[in-house]
Structure formats: structure tokens, C-alpha cells
Amino acid sequence: MLTPDPREHASIASIVLDEPVWDAGDVETELLSPPEPPASATVAVYRARGSVPRPWSAVCKVLAGDRRGHPNWPASDDMAHWYWWRREEMAYTTGLLGQLAGGLRAPRFLNAFGRPGGRVALWIEDVTAPRASTWSVGRYGESARHLGRAQLEMTSVLADDGWLVRDFLPGYLARHDGIVAGSTADWEVLVAARALLSDRARLLAVVDEFPSTLCHHDFHALNLFGDEGGPSIAIDWAFVGIGPLPVDAGPFAADAVLDYGAPVASLPELHEAVETGFVAGLRDGGWAGDDVRLRLAMRVAAGLKFAWVAAAAADPSPETLTRWEAHYGRDGAEVRDDRRWVAEWLVGMAADAAARL
């Protein structure tokens, strides 16, 4: 069953409205994800709206381990796998995400129900704040400050129960090695990206010097919401795990522009705002570490994570251009040029940081 189950509506309405609801009446549902979501653990995402006894709304995310979706995001039944299909359910139902503080939070957890076929219906708050793709550069910096404060606090309370992802960034790099190895383009940026990746062991060791904390591992513009001056609300915790401080904040700005959550040309300014905001958030929480080394580690984390972009944009096939057009709603050649510019700036920044570490 993909659509929200009417038998669940009264329970959800009771929680949202904080009063007993025995019959929620007619409830409208709206599909928020494509009919065939790209991530295999997510079968569908719906918004439900009711008016009995008063207006209410909630989001239902249907999870399954049935291996459909994009081959790059294969769900697994193995709790230790980087994409265990029930990880997001665990993050909510154990109360882990309720411990976030410092201006960063997840949507309010409402309830979870078993569905036919072993599926799970995860009900969460309907977030109505603006998506990060509408934010100013300053608001991105504010969100990075929220992240820094929240992650510093989580370093002292986080416990590993065996289901949180570990070593996500090294695994991500390994999963994208084929893109870099498969490109035969002769482009100086791609040569520099390969050099950066060849130095990954040393650079990842530097990133790992920093305290371990709770990491989202997909902290980007399309997963973030928030009003000016309000909290930053992060959705989609499917890859939540344990990692060093630089791994979420470092790639934050580059991830935003690669998904067109912010103008591509804003990347240098955006990255500086994120670095400054993140360090400020750590300082708010009493961190006394080395700012310069942290900033350099954030830069190499970003450059390593997206080194594959240089290979993908160097000489994309016509099929790739067509896929980009369908996904981003933009001319494929425009996406190619934007990605080349991002790769050139990002790899250059990371290479400079690597040389200074």
C-alpha cells in the first residue's frame, strides 16, 4: 500500500491537534515524490490534509527494502550497510533526532505503522517553512551556525547502537571512483581531481582528527527548510550516522549549488558564509579548537566528495546531457558548463587546502 492508510489518519490527527480524534473524515493526499523515487528505500512520500475536527496536515514517508530505484542508491537489509532501509525510522522512533539542539532540528516525529509487504509508514510533521533554495547567503551561514552548535553538543551525548552509518565519506568516494576512472578526458581540472583523490588517505586522516558527532551525510539545500531567524529543519535522515565535524559542513555550499539550491556563481561567497557560520556555531558551544585547520579540513572534505563532478562534466555523453535536462529542468549544456565551473573552483580550493595541511 503506497498511499496513506485511512486507518492511520485519526491517530495522526490526534497527535497533530493534541486532542482525541476518532474519525478524521475525508483526507486529501498529495504525492510529494515522483512515482518512482530515485532512492530505493523510499517507496513514496505523501502529504495528508484533513479538516476534521480542525484543519491539520502531516507527511507520510513509506519505506521499503525492495531494491527498486536508482542503482547508485541500493537499499539493504543489513543494519551495518550505509543504506539500511530502516535507518530513518530508527532515527525518529528511538528519539535520537529529538536530541538535536542549537537551532537545528528534524521534523517532529508523529508515529510509525507497519504496512503490508513489510513496509513502514513513517509519519512526520508537515514542514511549511521556506526551502533552503529560497535562502539568502546569510541564511545559509545561519544554518551552518545552527549545524555547528548542534553537532558540538551531540559529540558529548551520542551513543552508537550499531545502526548508525560509519565511514560514510570514504565509502562515498569508493562508490564514485568508477566515474573518475572511466573518464578519458584530458582536462587539467580532472588531473587535479585525480591527484586529490590519490592523496585521500592522508586527507581523510586529517578530517578524522576532529571530534566525532551525529552527521546527516546529505545536508544540502533540498533537504533543509527554515524561516529567517528561525530554526533550520533538516529532512531525509536516511544516511544518519557518526562522522567527524567537517563532513557535513564542508560540502554544504557545493552541494547547494550542484542541486541548484543556490546560484552557481554564489559558490565562493556561499562557502565562506558556511565556513564562518559553522566555526561560530562551534564557538557558541565552547569549542576551543584550531579554526584554520578546521577550515582547511572542510575544504578538502568538499573537494574529495565532489571530485567526481570534474569527471562527469569533462566530456558528458548525449545521454547524460538528456538526463540532466530531465532532472534539473535546464539545458544539458548549461548544466555541463555550470558543473565545470564548480569543479574548477572546488578542486582548486581543495588542492590549495591539501597543500597547506
XYZ file of C-alpha atoms in Angstrom:
357
model
C 0.000 0.000 0.000
C 1.636 3.222 -1.179
C -0.906 5.865 -0.277
C -1.533 6.837 3.351
C -3.781 4.283 5.022
C -7.107 5.905 6.110
C -6.971 3.796 9.258
C -3.917 5.811 10.333
C -5.465 9.251 9.842
C -7.361 9.525 13.126
C -4.252 8.599 15.102
C -2.132 11.151 13.261
C -4.783 13.866 13.550
C -4.962 13.225 17.297
C -1.217 13.760 17.637
C -1.064 16.833 15.404
C -4.056 18.504 17.063
C -3.235 17.246 20.568
C -6.782 16.081 21.176
C -8.665 12.797 20.671
C -9.860 12.269 17.090
C -11.901 9.129 16.476
C -12.833 9.835 12.852
C -10.720 12.148 10.696
C -13.339 12.260 7.921
C -12.242 12.851 4.349
C -8.493 13.376 3.988
C -6.825 14.703 0.848
C -3.461 13.252 -0.159
C -0.806 14.829 -2.368
C 2.167 12.977 -3.832
C 5.388 14.801 -2.936
C 7.872 12.400 -4.536
C 7.980 11.091 -8.108
C 6.030 7.883 -8.784
C 9.403 6.098 -8.954
C 11.648 7.765 -6.343
C 15.382 7.699 -7.158
C 16.276 6.288 -3.727
C 15.296 2.651 -3.358
C 14.298 2.684 0.333
C 11.660 5.377 -0.242
C 8.600 3.992 -1.993
C 6.563 7.192 -1.808
C 6.167 10.443 0.112
C 2.704 11.949 0.599
C 1.175 14.933 2.339
C -2.167 14.295 4.021
C -4.565 17.156 4.770
C -7.696 16.893 6.872
C -10.299 19.303 8.201
C -11.980 17.270 10.957
C -12.280 18.352 13.694
C -9.969 21.217 12.686
C -7.505 21.687 9.816
C -4.389 19.529 10.107
C -1.663 18.142 7.866
C 1.211 15.671 8.071
C 3.688 13.916 5.803
C 3.808 10.163 5.313
C 7.027 8.584 4.047
C 6.615 4.942 3.007
C 9.805 2.912 3.433
C 10.631 -0.490 1.999
C 13.628 -2.689 1.338
C 12.505 -3.926 -2.064
C 15.575 -2.778 -4.045
C 13.785 -0.614 -6.584
C 15.047 2.813 -7.559
C 18.388 4.158 -8.741
C 21.195 1.552 -8.791
C 23.552 4.042 -7.105
C 21.297 4.060 -4.018
C 20.580 0.384 -3.295
C 18.701 -0.257 -0.070
C 19.879 -3.086 2.145
C 18.505 -5.325 4.904
C 21.888 -5.183 6.621
C 21.847 -2.805 9.587
C 25.551 -2.078 9.061
C 25.091 -1.111 5.389
C 25.335 2.587 4.536
C 21.767 2.433 3.172
C 19.935 0.194 5.618
C 16.340 0.853 4.650
C 15.021 1.214 8.212
C 17.665 3.658 9.453
C 15.496 6.762 9.168
C 12.692 5.008 11.023
C 15.143 4.195 13.818
C 16.419 7.766 13.926
C 12.901 9.001 14.653
C 11.466 6.199 16.773
C 14.447 5.976 19.144
C 14.220 9.688 19.897
C 17.725 10.335 18.550
C 16.657 13.221 16.334
C 14.730 14.759 19.208
C 18.075 15.417 20.923
C 19.166 17.947 18.300
C 19.579 21.467 19.656
C 21.335 24.719 18.886
C 18.893 25.826 16.211
C 18.950 22.618 14.144
C 16.082 20.155 14.330
C 14.329 17.404 12.417
C 10.596 17.415 11.678
C 8.520 16.361 14.652
C 8.003 12.600 14.719
C 4.326 11.633 14.849
C 4.046 7.854 14.540
C 5.138 4.807 12.543
C 2.930 1.963 11.290
C 3.676 -1.385 9.722
C 2.266 -1.852 6.237
C 1.568 -4.923 4.097
C 4.637 -6.444 2.469
C 6.906 -5.447 5.339
C 6.755 -1.749 4.532
C 6.763 1.028 7.121
C 4.727 4.235 7.094
C 6.728 6.947 8.821
C 4.580 9.945 9.753
C 6.282 13.264 10.460
C 5.485 16.944 10.751
C 4.466 18.781 7.583
C 7.227 21.396 7.402
C 5.875 24.633 5.911
C 8.926 26.885 6.346
C 10.711 28.032 3.151
C 13.070 25.571 1.497
C 16.755 26.492 1.549
C 16.674 27.047 -2.216
C 14.952 30.384 -1.423
C 17.505 31.441 1.211
C 19.952 34.301 1.107
C 23.668 33.657 1.504
C 23.385 34.992 5.039
C 20.660 32.482 5.892
C 22.922 29.650 4.706
C 25.553 30.960 7.096
C 22.994 30.996 9.887
C 22.083 27.386 9.133
C 25.759 26.410 9.236
C 25.955 28.084 12.644
C 22.976 26.004 13.795
C 24.743 22.892 12.494
C 27.964 23.716 14.303
C 26.261 24.293 17.639
C 24.093 21.176 17.310
C 26.936 18.912 16.237
C 29.206 20.102 19.023
C 26.519 19.283 21.584
C 25.998 15.846 20.027
C 29.674 14.946 20.491
C 29.030 14.501 24.227
C 25.719 12.598 24.127
C 25.949 10.402 21.044
C 25.900 6.655 21.580
C 26.412 4.083 18.818
C 23.820 1.322 18.908
C 25.182 -0.362 15.785
C 22.747 1.046 13.228
C 24.304 4.470 12.640
C 26.414 4.844 9.483
C 30.151 5.000 9.985
C 32.851 5.972 7.452
C 30.265 7.409 5.081
C 32.654 9.762 3.268
C 35.316 7.115 2.475
C 32.561 4.807 1.258
C 31.043 7.570 -0.859
C 34.409 8.185 -2.510
C 34.850 4.486 -3.248
C 31.375 4.293 -4.804
C 32.246 7.173 -7.159
C 35.723 6.018 -8.134
C 34.333 4.419 -11.272
C 33.189 7.789 -12.625
C 36.698 9.210 -12.339
C 38.405 6.074 -13.621
C 36.013 5.846 -16.563
C 36.728 9.326 -17.907
C 39.413 9.657 -20.569
C 39.072 13.432 -20.906
C 42.301 15.439 -20.936
C 41.325 18.348 -18.695
C 43.664 19.909 -16.155
C 40.890 20.121 -13.541
C 40.276 16.383 -13.864
C 44.012 15.735 -13.495
C 43.985 17.812 -10.298
C 40.895 15.964 -9.045
C 42.654 12.633 -9.563
C 45.667 13.921 -7.652
C 43.416 14.971 -4.805
C 41.798 11.543 -4.671
C 45.180 9.814 -4.785
C 46.006 11.675 -1.563
C 42.745 10.688 0.114
C 44.273 8.542 2.849
C 46.267 11.458 4.247
C 43.449 13.957 3.792
C 40.791 11.744 5.334
C 43.104 11.214 8.293
C 43.167 14.983 8.797
C 39.362 15.149 8.618
C 39.191 12.331 11.170
C 41.279 14.338 13.653
C 38.159 16.281 14.612
C 35.597 15.095 17.174
C 33.009 12.568 16.016
C 29.398 13.693 16.066
C 25.974 12.987 14.624
C 26.105 13.568 10.862
C 23.255 13.892 8.402
C 25.500 12.912 5.450
C 23.095 14.518 2.945
C 22.982 18.046 4.339
C 22.039 20.148 1.324
C 19.576 22.751 0.140
C 16.780 20.414 -0.948
C 16.756 18.757 2.493
C 16.660 21.994 4.507
C 13.909 24.407 5.476
C 13.687 27.441 7.722
C 12.433 30.991 8.149
C 14.772 33.937 8.614
C 15.701 33.972 12.274
C 14.069 30.593 12.886
C 15.477 27.098 13.316
C 16.969 25.107 10.461
C 14.872 21.988 9.814
C 16.568 19.052 8.119
C 14.612 16.235 6.497
C 15.650 12.906 4.928
C 17.836 11.265 7.599
C 18.323 8.007 5.696
C 22.129 8.183 5.983
C 22.357 9.481 9.543
C 25.480 8.319 11.300
C 28.675 9.136 13.110
C 31.436 11.154 11.494
C 33.954 13.935 12.136
C 32.849 17.563 12.321
C 33.931 18.660 8.790
C 31.953 16.084 6.765
C 28.526 17.786 6.759
C 29.573 21.428 6.809
C 32.453 21.128 4.340
C 30.418 20.088 1.262
C 27.315 22.096 2.287
C 27.826 25.049 -0.082
C 28.990 22.980 -3.065
C 26.072 20.586 -2.638
C 23.692 23.550 -2.632
C 24.831 24.887 -5.994
C 25.183 21.464 -7.624
C 21.477 20.872 -6.939
C 20.617 24.452 -7.979
C 19.550 25.243 -4.447
C 21.619 28.417 -4.783
C 23.052 30.310 -7.775
C 26.193 28.657 -9.095
C 28.074 31.968 -9.175
C 27.432 32.410 -5.448
C 29.601 29.410 -4.502
C 32.706 31.304 -3.264
C 30.611 33.663 -1.145
C 28.362 30.837 -0.003
C 31.237 28.620 1.058
C 32.816 31.451 3.042
C 29.497 32.115 4.802
C 29.168 28.431 5.665
C 32.731 28.175 6.986
C 32.316 31.296 9.096
C 28.903 30.257 10.380
C 29.992 26.730 11.261
C 33.023 27.915 13.219
C 30.834 30.471 15.009
C 28.381 27.727 15.973
C 31.188 25.635 17.424
C 32.466 28.657 19.334
C 28.945 29.294 20.640
C 29.112 25.858 22.207
C 32.535 26.393 23.768
C 34.779 24.726 21.181
C 38.428 25.759 21.535
C 39.936 24.016 18.508
C 42.073 25.266 15.634
C 39.890 27.368 13.312
C 42.402 27.391 10.461
C 42.890 23.631 10.421
C 39.132 23.077 10.629
C 38.505 25.336 7.637
C 41.174 23.514 5.624
C 39.648 20.160 6.584
C 36.214 21.386 5.488
C 37.659 22.371 2.110
C 39.353 19.041 1.457
C 36.177 17.205 2.575
C 34.220 19.168 -0.024
C 36.827 18.681 -2.741
C 37.141 14.955 -2.120
C 33.387 14.392 -2.011
C 32.776 16.139 -5.316
C 35.964 15.342 -7.203
C 33.844 13.041 -9.368
C 31.999 16.113 -10.727
C 35.108 17.021 -12.718
C 34.965 13.656 -14.487
C 31.201 13.792 -15.049
C 31.352 17.302 -16.521
C 34.556 16.945 -18.533
C 33.003 15.240 -21.530
C 29.415 14.137 -20.792
C 27.671 11.849 -23.239
C 24.484 12.935 -25.045
C 22.576 10.544 -22.770
C 23.996 12.276 -19.699
C 23.028 15.704 -21.040
C 19.497 14.452 -21.659
C 19.305 13.020 -18.149
C 20.452 16.317 -16.656
C 17.836 18.186 -18.663
C 15.090 15.928 -17.326
C 16.330 16.076 -13.747
C 17.133 19.784 -13.428
C 14.748 21.259 -15.978
C 17.653 23.092 -17.634
C 19.534 22.813 -20.884
C 22.048 19.976 -20.618
C 24.893 22.097 -21.965
C 24.130 24.726 -19.317
C 24.341 22.105 -16.577
C 27.623 20.842 -18.039
C 29.127 24.335 -18.047
C 27.914 25.023 -14.515
C 29.429 21.786 -13.270
C 32.710 22.506 -14.986
C 32.861 25.873 -13.250
C 32.002 24.351 -9.878
C 34.586 21.596 -10.343
C 37.294 24.060 -11.296
C 36.649 26.280 -8.272
C 36.127 23.439 -5.830
C 39.122 21.320 -6.860
C 41.343 24.402 -6.864
C 40.224 25.353 -3.361
C 40.665 21.802 -2.071
C 44.078 21.367 -3.690
C 45.289 24.580 -2.063
C 43.951 23.407 1.303
C 45.582 19.984 0.869
C 48.937 21.618 0.211
C 48.619 23.633 3.420
C 47.719 20.689 5.633
